[in-house]
GROMACS .gro file of C-alpha atoms in nm:
model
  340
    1UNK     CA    1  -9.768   2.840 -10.192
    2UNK     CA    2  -9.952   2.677 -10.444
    3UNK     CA    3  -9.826   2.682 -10.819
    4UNK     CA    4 -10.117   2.539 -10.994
    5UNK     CA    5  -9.909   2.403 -11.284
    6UNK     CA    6  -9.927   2.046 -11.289
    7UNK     CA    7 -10.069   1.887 -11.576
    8UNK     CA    8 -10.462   1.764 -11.582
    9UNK     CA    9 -10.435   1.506 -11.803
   10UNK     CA   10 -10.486   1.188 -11.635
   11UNK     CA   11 -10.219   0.993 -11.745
   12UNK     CA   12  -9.980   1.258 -11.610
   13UNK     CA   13 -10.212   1.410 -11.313
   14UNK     CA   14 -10.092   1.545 -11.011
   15UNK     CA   15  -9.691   1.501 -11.092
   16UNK     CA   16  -9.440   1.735 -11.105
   17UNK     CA   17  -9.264   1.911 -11.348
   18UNK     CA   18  -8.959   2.086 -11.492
   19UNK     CA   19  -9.218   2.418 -11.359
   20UNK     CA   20  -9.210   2.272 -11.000
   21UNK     CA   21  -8.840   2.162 -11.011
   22UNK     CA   22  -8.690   2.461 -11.105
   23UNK     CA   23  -8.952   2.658 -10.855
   24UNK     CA   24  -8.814   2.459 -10.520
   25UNK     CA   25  -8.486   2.376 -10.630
   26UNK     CA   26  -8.456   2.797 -10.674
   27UNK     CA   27  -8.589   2.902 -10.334
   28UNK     CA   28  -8.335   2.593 -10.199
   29UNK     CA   29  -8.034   2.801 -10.374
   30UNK     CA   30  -8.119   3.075 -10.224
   31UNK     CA   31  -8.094   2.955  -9.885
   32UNK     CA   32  -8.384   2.852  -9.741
   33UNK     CA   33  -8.342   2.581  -9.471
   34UNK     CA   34  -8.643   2.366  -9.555
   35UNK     CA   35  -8.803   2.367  -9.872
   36UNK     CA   36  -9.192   2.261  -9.856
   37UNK     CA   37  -9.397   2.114 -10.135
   38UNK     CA   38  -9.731   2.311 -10.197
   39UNK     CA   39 -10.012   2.157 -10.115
   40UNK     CA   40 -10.032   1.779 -10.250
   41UNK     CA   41 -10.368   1.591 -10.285
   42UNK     CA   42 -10.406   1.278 -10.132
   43UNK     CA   43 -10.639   1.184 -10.380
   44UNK     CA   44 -10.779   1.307 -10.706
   45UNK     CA   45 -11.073   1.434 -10.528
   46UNK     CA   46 -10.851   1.624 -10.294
   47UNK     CA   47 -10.662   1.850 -10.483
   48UNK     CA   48 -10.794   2.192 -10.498
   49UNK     CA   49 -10.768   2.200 -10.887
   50UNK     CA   50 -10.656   2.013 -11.149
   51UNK     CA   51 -10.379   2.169 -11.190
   52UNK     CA   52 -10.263   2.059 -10.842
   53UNK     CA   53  -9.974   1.790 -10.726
   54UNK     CA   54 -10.110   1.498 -10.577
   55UNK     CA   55  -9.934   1.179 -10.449
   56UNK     CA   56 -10.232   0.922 -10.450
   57UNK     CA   57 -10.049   0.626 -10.719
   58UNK     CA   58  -9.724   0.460 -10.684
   59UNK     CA   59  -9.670   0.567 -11.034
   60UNK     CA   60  -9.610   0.926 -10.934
   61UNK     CA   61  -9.351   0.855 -10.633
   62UNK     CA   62  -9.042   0.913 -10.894
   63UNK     CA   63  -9.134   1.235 -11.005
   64UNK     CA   64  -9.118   1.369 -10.639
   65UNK     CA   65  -8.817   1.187 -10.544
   66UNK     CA   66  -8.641   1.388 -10.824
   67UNK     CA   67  -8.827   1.717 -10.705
   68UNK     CA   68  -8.686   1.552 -10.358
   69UNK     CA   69  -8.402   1.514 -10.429
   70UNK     CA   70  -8.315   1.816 -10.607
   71UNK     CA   71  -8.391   2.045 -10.344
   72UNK     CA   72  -8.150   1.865 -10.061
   73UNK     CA   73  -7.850   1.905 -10.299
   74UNK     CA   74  -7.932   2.254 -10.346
   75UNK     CA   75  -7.861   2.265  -9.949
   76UNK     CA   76  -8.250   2.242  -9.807
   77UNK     CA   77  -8.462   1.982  -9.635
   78UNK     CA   78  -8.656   1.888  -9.855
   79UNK     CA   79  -9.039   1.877  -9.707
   80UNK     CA   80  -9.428   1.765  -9.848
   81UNK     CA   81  -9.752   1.922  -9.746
   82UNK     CA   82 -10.041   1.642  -9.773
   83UNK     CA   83 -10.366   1.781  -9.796
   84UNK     CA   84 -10.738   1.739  -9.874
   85UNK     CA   85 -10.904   2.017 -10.027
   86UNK     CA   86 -11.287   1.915  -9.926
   87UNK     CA   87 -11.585   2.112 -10.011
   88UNK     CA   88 -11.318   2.377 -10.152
   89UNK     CA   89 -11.223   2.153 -10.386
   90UNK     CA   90 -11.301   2.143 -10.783
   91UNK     CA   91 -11.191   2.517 -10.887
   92UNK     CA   92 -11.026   2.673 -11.146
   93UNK     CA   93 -10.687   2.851 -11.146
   94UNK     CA   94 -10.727   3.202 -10.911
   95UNK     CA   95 -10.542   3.367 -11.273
   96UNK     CA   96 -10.874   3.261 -11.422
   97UNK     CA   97 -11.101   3.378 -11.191
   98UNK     CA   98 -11.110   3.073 -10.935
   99UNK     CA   99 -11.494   2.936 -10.988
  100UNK     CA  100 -11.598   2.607 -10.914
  101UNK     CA  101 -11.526   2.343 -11.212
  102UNK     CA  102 -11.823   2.158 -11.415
  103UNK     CA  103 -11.773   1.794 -11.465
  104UNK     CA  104 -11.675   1.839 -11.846
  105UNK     CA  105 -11.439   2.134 -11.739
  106UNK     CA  106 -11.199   1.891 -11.585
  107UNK     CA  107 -11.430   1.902 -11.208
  108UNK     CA  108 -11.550   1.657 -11.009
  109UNK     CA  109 -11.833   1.656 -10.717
  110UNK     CA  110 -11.650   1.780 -10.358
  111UNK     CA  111 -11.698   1.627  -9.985
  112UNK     CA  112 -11.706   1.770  -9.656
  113UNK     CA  113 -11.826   1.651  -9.293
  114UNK     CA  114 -12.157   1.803  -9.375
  115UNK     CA  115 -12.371   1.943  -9.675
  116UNK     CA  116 -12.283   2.274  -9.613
  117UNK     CA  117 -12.178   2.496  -9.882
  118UNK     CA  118 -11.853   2.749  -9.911
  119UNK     CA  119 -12.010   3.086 -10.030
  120UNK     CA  120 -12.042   3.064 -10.397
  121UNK     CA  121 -11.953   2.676 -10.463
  122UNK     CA  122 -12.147   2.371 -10.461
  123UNK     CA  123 -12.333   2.190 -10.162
  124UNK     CA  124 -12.057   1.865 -10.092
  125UNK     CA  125 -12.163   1.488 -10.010
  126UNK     CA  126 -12.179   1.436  -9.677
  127UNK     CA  127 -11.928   1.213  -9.639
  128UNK     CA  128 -11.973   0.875  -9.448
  129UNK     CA  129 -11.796   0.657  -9.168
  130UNK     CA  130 -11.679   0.447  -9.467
  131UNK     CA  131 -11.512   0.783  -9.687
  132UNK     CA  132 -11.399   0.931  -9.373
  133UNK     CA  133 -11.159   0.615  -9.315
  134UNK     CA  134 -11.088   0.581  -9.653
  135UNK     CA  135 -10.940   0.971  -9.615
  136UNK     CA  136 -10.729   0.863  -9.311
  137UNK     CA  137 -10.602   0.547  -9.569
  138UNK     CA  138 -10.495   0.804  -9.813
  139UNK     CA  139 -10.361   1.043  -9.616
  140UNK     CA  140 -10.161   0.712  -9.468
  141UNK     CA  141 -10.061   0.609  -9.820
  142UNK     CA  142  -9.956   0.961  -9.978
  143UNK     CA  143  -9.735   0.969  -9.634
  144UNK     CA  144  -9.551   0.625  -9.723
  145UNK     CA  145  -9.555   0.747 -10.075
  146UNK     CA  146  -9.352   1.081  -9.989
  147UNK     CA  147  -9.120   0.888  -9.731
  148UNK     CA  148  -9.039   0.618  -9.997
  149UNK     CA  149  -8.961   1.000 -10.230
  150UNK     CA  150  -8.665   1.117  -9.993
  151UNK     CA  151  -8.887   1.342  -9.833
  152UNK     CA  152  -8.782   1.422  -9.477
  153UNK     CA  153  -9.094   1.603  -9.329
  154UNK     CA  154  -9.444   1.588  -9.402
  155UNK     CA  155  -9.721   1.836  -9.277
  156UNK     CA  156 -10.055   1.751  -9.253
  157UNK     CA  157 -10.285   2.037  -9.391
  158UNK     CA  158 -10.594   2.123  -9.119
  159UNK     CA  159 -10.642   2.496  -9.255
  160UNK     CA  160 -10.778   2.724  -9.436
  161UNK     CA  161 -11.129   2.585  -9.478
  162UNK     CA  162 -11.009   2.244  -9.665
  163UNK     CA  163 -11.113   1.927  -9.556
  164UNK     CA  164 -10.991   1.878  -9.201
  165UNK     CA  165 -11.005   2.208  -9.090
  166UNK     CA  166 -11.385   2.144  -9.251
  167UNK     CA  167 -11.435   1.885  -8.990
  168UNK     CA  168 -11.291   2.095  -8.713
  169UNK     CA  169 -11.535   2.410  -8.760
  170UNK     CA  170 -11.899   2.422  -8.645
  171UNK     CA  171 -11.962   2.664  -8.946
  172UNK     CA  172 -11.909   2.362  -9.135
  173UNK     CA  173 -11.965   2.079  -8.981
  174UNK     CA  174 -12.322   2.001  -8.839
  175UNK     CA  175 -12.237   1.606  -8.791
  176UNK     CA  176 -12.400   1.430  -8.492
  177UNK     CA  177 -12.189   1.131  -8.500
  178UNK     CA  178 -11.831   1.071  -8.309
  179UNK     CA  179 -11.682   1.345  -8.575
  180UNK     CA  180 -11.935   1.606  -8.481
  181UNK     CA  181 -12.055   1.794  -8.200
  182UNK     CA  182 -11.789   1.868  -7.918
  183UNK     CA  183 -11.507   1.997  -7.944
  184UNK     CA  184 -11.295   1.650  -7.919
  185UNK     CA  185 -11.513   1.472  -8.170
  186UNK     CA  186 -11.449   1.741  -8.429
  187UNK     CA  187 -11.144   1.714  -8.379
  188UNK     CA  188 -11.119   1.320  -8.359
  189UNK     CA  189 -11.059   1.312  -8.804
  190UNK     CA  190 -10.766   1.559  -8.719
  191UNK     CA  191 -10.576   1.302  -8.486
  192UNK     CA  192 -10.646   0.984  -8.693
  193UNK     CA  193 -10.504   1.146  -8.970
  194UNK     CA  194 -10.183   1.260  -8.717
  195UNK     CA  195 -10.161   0.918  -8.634
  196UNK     CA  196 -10.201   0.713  -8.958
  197UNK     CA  197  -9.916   0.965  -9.093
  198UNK     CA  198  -9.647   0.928  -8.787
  199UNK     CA  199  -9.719   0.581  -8.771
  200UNK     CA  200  -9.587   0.498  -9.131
  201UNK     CA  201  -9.316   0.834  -9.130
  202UNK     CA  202  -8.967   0.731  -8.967
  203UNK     CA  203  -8.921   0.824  -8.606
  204UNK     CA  204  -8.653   1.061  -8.674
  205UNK     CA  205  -8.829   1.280  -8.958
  206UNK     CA  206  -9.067   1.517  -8.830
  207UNK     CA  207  -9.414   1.532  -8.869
  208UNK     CA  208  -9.617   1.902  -8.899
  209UNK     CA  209  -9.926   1.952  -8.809
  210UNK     CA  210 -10.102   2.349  -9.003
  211UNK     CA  211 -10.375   2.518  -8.866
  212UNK     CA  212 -10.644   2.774  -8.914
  213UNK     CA  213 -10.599   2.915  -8.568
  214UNK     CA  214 -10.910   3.128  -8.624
  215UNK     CA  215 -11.210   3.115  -8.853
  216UNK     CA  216 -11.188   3.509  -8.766
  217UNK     CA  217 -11.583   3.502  -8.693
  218UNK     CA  218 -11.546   3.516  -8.281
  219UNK     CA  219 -11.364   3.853  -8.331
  220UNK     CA  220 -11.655   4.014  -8.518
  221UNK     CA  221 -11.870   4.100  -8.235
  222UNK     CA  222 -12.198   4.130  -8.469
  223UNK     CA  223 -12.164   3.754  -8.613
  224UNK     CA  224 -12.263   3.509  -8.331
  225UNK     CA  225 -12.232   3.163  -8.502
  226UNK     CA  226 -12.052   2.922  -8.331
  227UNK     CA  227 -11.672   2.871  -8.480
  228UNK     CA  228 -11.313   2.776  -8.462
  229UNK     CA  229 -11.143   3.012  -8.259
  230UNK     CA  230 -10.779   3.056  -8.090
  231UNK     CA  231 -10.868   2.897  -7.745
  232UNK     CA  232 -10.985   2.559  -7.975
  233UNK     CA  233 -10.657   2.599  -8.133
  234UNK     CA  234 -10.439   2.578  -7.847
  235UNK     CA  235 -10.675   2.252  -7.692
  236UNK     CA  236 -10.611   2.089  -8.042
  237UNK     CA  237 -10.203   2.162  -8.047
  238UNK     CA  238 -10.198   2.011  -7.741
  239UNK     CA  239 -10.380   1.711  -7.819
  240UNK     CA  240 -10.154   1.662  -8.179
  241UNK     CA  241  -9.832   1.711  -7.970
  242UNK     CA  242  -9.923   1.426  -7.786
  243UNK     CA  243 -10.021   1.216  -8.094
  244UNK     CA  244  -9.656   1.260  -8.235
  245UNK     CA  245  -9.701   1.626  -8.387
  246UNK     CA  246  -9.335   1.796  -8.394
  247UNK     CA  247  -9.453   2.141  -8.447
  248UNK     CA  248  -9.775   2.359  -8.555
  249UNK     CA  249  -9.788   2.523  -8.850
  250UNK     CA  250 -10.024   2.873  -8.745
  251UNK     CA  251 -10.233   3.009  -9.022
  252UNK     CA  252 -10.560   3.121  -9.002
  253UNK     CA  253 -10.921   3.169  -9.202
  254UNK     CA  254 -11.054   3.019  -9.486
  255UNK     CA  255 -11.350   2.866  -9.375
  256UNK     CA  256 -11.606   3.150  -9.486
  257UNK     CA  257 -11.611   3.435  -9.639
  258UNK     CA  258 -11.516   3.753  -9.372
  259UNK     CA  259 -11.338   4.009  -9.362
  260UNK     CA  260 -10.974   3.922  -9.229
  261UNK     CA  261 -10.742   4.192  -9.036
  262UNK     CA  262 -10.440   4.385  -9.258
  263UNK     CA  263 -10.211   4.415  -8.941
  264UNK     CA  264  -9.858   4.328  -8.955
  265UNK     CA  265  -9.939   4.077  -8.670
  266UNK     CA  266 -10.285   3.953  -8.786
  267UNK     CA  267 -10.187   3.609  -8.752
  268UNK     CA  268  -9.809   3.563  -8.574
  269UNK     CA  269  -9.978   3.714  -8.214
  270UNK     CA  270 -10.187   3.381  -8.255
  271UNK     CA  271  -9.912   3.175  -8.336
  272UNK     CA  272  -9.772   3.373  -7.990
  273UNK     CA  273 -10.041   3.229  -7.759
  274UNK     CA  274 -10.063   2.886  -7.907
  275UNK     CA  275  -9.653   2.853  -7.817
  276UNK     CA  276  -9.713   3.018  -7.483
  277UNK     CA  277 -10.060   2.839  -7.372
  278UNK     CA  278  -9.955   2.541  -7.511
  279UNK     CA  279  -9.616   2.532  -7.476
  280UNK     CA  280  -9.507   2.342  -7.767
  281UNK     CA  281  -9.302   2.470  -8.113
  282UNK     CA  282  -9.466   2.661  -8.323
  283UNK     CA  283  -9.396   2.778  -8.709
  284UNK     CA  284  -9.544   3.147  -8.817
  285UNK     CA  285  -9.682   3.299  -9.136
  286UNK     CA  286  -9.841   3.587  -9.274
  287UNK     CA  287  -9.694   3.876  -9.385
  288UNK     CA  288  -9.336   3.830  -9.299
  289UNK     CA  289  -9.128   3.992  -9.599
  290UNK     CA  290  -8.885   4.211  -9.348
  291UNK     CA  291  -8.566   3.987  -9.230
  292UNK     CA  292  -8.574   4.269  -8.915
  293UNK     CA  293  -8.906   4.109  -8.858
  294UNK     CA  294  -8.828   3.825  -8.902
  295UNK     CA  295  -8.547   3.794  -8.669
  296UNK     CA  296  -8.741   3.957  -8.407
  297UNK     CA  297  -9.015   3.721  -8.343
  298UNK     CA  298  -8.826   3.444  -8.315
  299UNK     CA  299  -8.592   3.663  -8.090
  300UNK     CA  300  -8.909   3.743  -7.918
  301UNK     CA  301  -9.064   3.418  -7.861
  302UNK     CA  302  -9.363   3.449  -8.111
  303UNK     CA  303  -9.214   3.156  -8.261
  304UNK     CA  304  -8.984   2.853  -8.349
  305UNK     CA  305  -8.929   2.907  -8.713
  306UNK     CA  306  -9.109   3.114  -8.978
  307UNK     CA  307  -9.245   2.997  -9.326
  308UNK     CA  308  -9.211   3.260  -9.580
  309UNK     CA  309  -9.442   3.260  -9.868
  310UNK     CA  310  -9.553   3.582 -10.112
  311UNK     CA  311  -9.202   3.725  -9.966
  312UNK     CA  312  -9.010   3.395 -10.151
  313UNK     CA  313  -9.238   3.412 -10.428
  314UNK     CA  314  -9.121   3.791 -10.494
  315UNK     CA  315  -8.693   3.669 -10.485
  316UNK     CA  316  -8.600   3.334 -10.468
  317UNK     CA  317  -8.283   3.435 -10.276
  318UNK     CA  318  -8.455   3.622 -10.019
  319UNK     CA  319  -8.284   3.431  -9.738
  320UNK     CA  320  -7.934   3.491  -9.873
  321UNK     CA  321  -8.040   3.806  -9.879
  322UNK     CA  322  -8.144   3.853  -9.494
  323UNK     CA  323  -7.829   3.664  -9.430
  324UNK     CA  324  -7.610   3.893  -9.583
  325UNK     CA  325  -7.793   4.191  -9.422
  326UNK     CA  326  -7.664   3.980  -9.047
  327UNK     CA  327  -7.377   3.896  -9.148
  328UNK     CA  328  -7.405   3.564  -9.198
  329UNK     CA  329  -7.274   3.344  -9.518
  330UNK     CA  330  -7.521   3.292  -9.772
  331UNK     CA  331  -7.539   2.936  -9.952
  332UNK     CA  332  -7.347   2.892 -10.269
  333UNK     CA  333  -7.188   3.251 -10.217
  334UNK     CA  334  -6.926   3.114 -10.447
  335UNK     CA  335  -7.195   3.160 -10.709
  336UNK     CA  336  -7.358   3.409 -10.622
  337UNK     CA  337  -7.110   3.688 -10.431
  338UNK     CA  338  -7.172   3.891 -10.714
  339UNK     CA  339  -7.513   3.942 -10.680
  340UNK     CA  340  -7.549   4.032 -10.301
   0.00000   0.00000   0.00000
C-alpha cells in the first residue's frame, strides 16, 4: 500500500525514511510473514508521485537495506515491489486530491505503449523500441539494487493500469509493432521484464509476478471495447511461470475509469480460476479484513497466500491478532501478551 511520504527533493528522492521504517518494521511485529515494500519506481519517471520510493541510483541502496533489514529482525521476509507507473504517472498525493502534476509542481511528462490518455490526465509519449529496453534495463538494475539491500523477494508490478499492465491492455495500447497487437506481443514487455529481473535475483529468492486480472470492461455487457480480461490472465500466468515467475500476485482494474464490483469476492474468485486453469500459486487481495476469511480461502483452494492491505493499514498487529483468535502463538508475545 502506498505511503506517499518520501521526500521530493532531489538530493534525497525516492529513499526511505524514519516514516517508512517504522511503517514496515510495525506490520513485521505484528506478525506478518512477509513484509512488502510499496510500490518502488524504477526510475524517476516511474514513480507515481513524488512522494514515492524509488530504487533507480546506487546512492539509495543503504537506505533500503536498513528498511531491509529492519523488517527481518522484527521476524518477516523482508520483500520489494518494483514498478513503473506509466501514463499514470506524475500525480499528486490522493490526500490532496490526486491530479496530474505541472512541471513546476514537482511533475514530469508520463509514457505509455501508446498516446492514449487515462481519463482526466495527460496524453503520454509513445514510447520507442529504444525507451522500452531502457525500462527492461531499469527494471534489471532496481532488481540488483534491492538484492544487493537484503531484500529476499521482489515482485514485478503489471497492474492496475501502470506501465506494464499499460502494455498488456488493448484499451491502452494501440502499438503495431512486436509489443502490440496479439495477445503474445502485448504481453512480450511483461516477460522481458520477468526475465531481466530473475536473471540478476538469486535462484533461491523468489520472484512475483502482480496482475490486473481484469480491466472489468468484458463484464459490462454494454461496453464492447476490446480489453484485458481473466482468460488473458490465466494465458499470461502461464507464460511468467515458465519464465521463472514463483507466484502471481491477483489484483484487478485500474486501467480506466468503470465501475468495479463491492462483493466480498470481487477479485479472490479470479485469483480462484487463475490457480485452477493455470495451475500454478497464486497470492489474493481485496477485501480480506476477516481472519475467518481468510483462513477459508486458502483452506478452500482460492489461494496460496493472501496479501493484506487497508486491513494492516487499520492495526499493525492484525496477524497476531488472527493468530490468537486460532490458537496459534503470536510473534514477540513476550511483548505484547498484554495486549491480545
Amino acid at each position: 500500500m502506498c505511503t506517499y511520504s518520501a521526500n521530493p527533493e532531489p538530493e534525497r528522492a525516492g529513499r526511505p525514511t524514519d516514516f517508512h521504517l517504522g511503517h514496515y518494521v510495525a506490520r513485521a511485529a505484528g506478525g506478518a510473514g512477509l513484509v512488502m515494500i510499496e510500490a518502488t519506481g524504477v526510475s524517476p519517471e516511474g514513480r507515481i508521485s513524488p512522494y514515492d520510493l524509488g530504487l533507480w541510483s546506487n546512492d539509495q541502496t543503504e537506505d533500503f537495506r536498513r528498511l531491509a533489514s529492519a523488517i527481518s529482525a522484527a521476524g518477516a521476509v523482508p520483500a520489494i515491489q518494483l514498478a513503473h507507473a506509466g501514463r499514470k504517472a506524475s500525480v499528486d498525493r490522493p490526500w490532496r486530491g490526486g491530479a496530474p502534476l505541472a512541471k513546476d509542481a514537482l511533475g514530469w511528462p508520463s509514457v505509455g505503449p501508446s498516446g492514449v490518455a487515462f481519463p482526466g490526465y495527460p496524453a503520454p509519449h509513445e514510447l520507442t523500441q529504444a525507451d522500452i529496453s531502457d525500462v527492461v534495463e531499469a527494471f534489471s538494475q532496481a532488481a540488483r539494487r534491492a538484492r544487493s539491500a537484503g531484500f529476499e523477494v521482489a515482485e514485478v508490478h503489471a497492474a492496475h493500469g501502470y506501465l506494464l499492465h499499460s502494455f498488456l491492455s488493448p484499451v491502452s495500447n494501440l502499438r503495431t509493432d512486436e509489443y502490440g497487437g496479439s495477445l503474445e506481443n502485448r504481453a512480450r514487455l511483461v516477460l522481458e521484464v520477468v526475465d531481466a529481473v530473475r536473471r540478476v535475483w538469486a535462484d533461491d529468492r523468489p520472484v512475483f509476478l502482480r496482475v490486473s486480472t481484469t480491466d472489468w470492461i468484458a463484464e459490462n455487457p454494454a461496453d464492447n471495447r476490446s480489453s484485458w480480461t481473466i482468460e488473458d490472465t490465466v494465458k499470461l500466468a502461464t507464460w511468467a511461470t515458465e519464465h521463472g515467475i514463483d507466484l502471481v500476485d491477483c489484483s484487478s482494474g485500474g486501467t480506466d475509469s468503470v465501475p468495479i464490483p463491492r462483493d466480498r469476492d470481487y477479485q479472490t474468485k479470479y485469483a480462484r480460476r487463475v490457480r485452477t486453469e493455470a495451475g500454478i500459486t497464486v497470492g489474493a487481495v481485496g477485501r480480506i479484513a476477516d481472519p475467518a476469511y481468510a483462513a477459508e480461502l486458502v483452506e478452500t483452494g482460492s489461494a496460496d497466500a493472501l496479501f493484506i492491505g487497508r486491513a494492516l493499514l487499520r492495526d499493525p498487529s492484525w496477524v497476531n491478532n488472527a493468530a490468537s483468535q486460532f490458537g496459534a502463538t503470536p510473534r514477540f508475545i513476550e511483548q505484547y501478551d498484554y495486549a491480545l
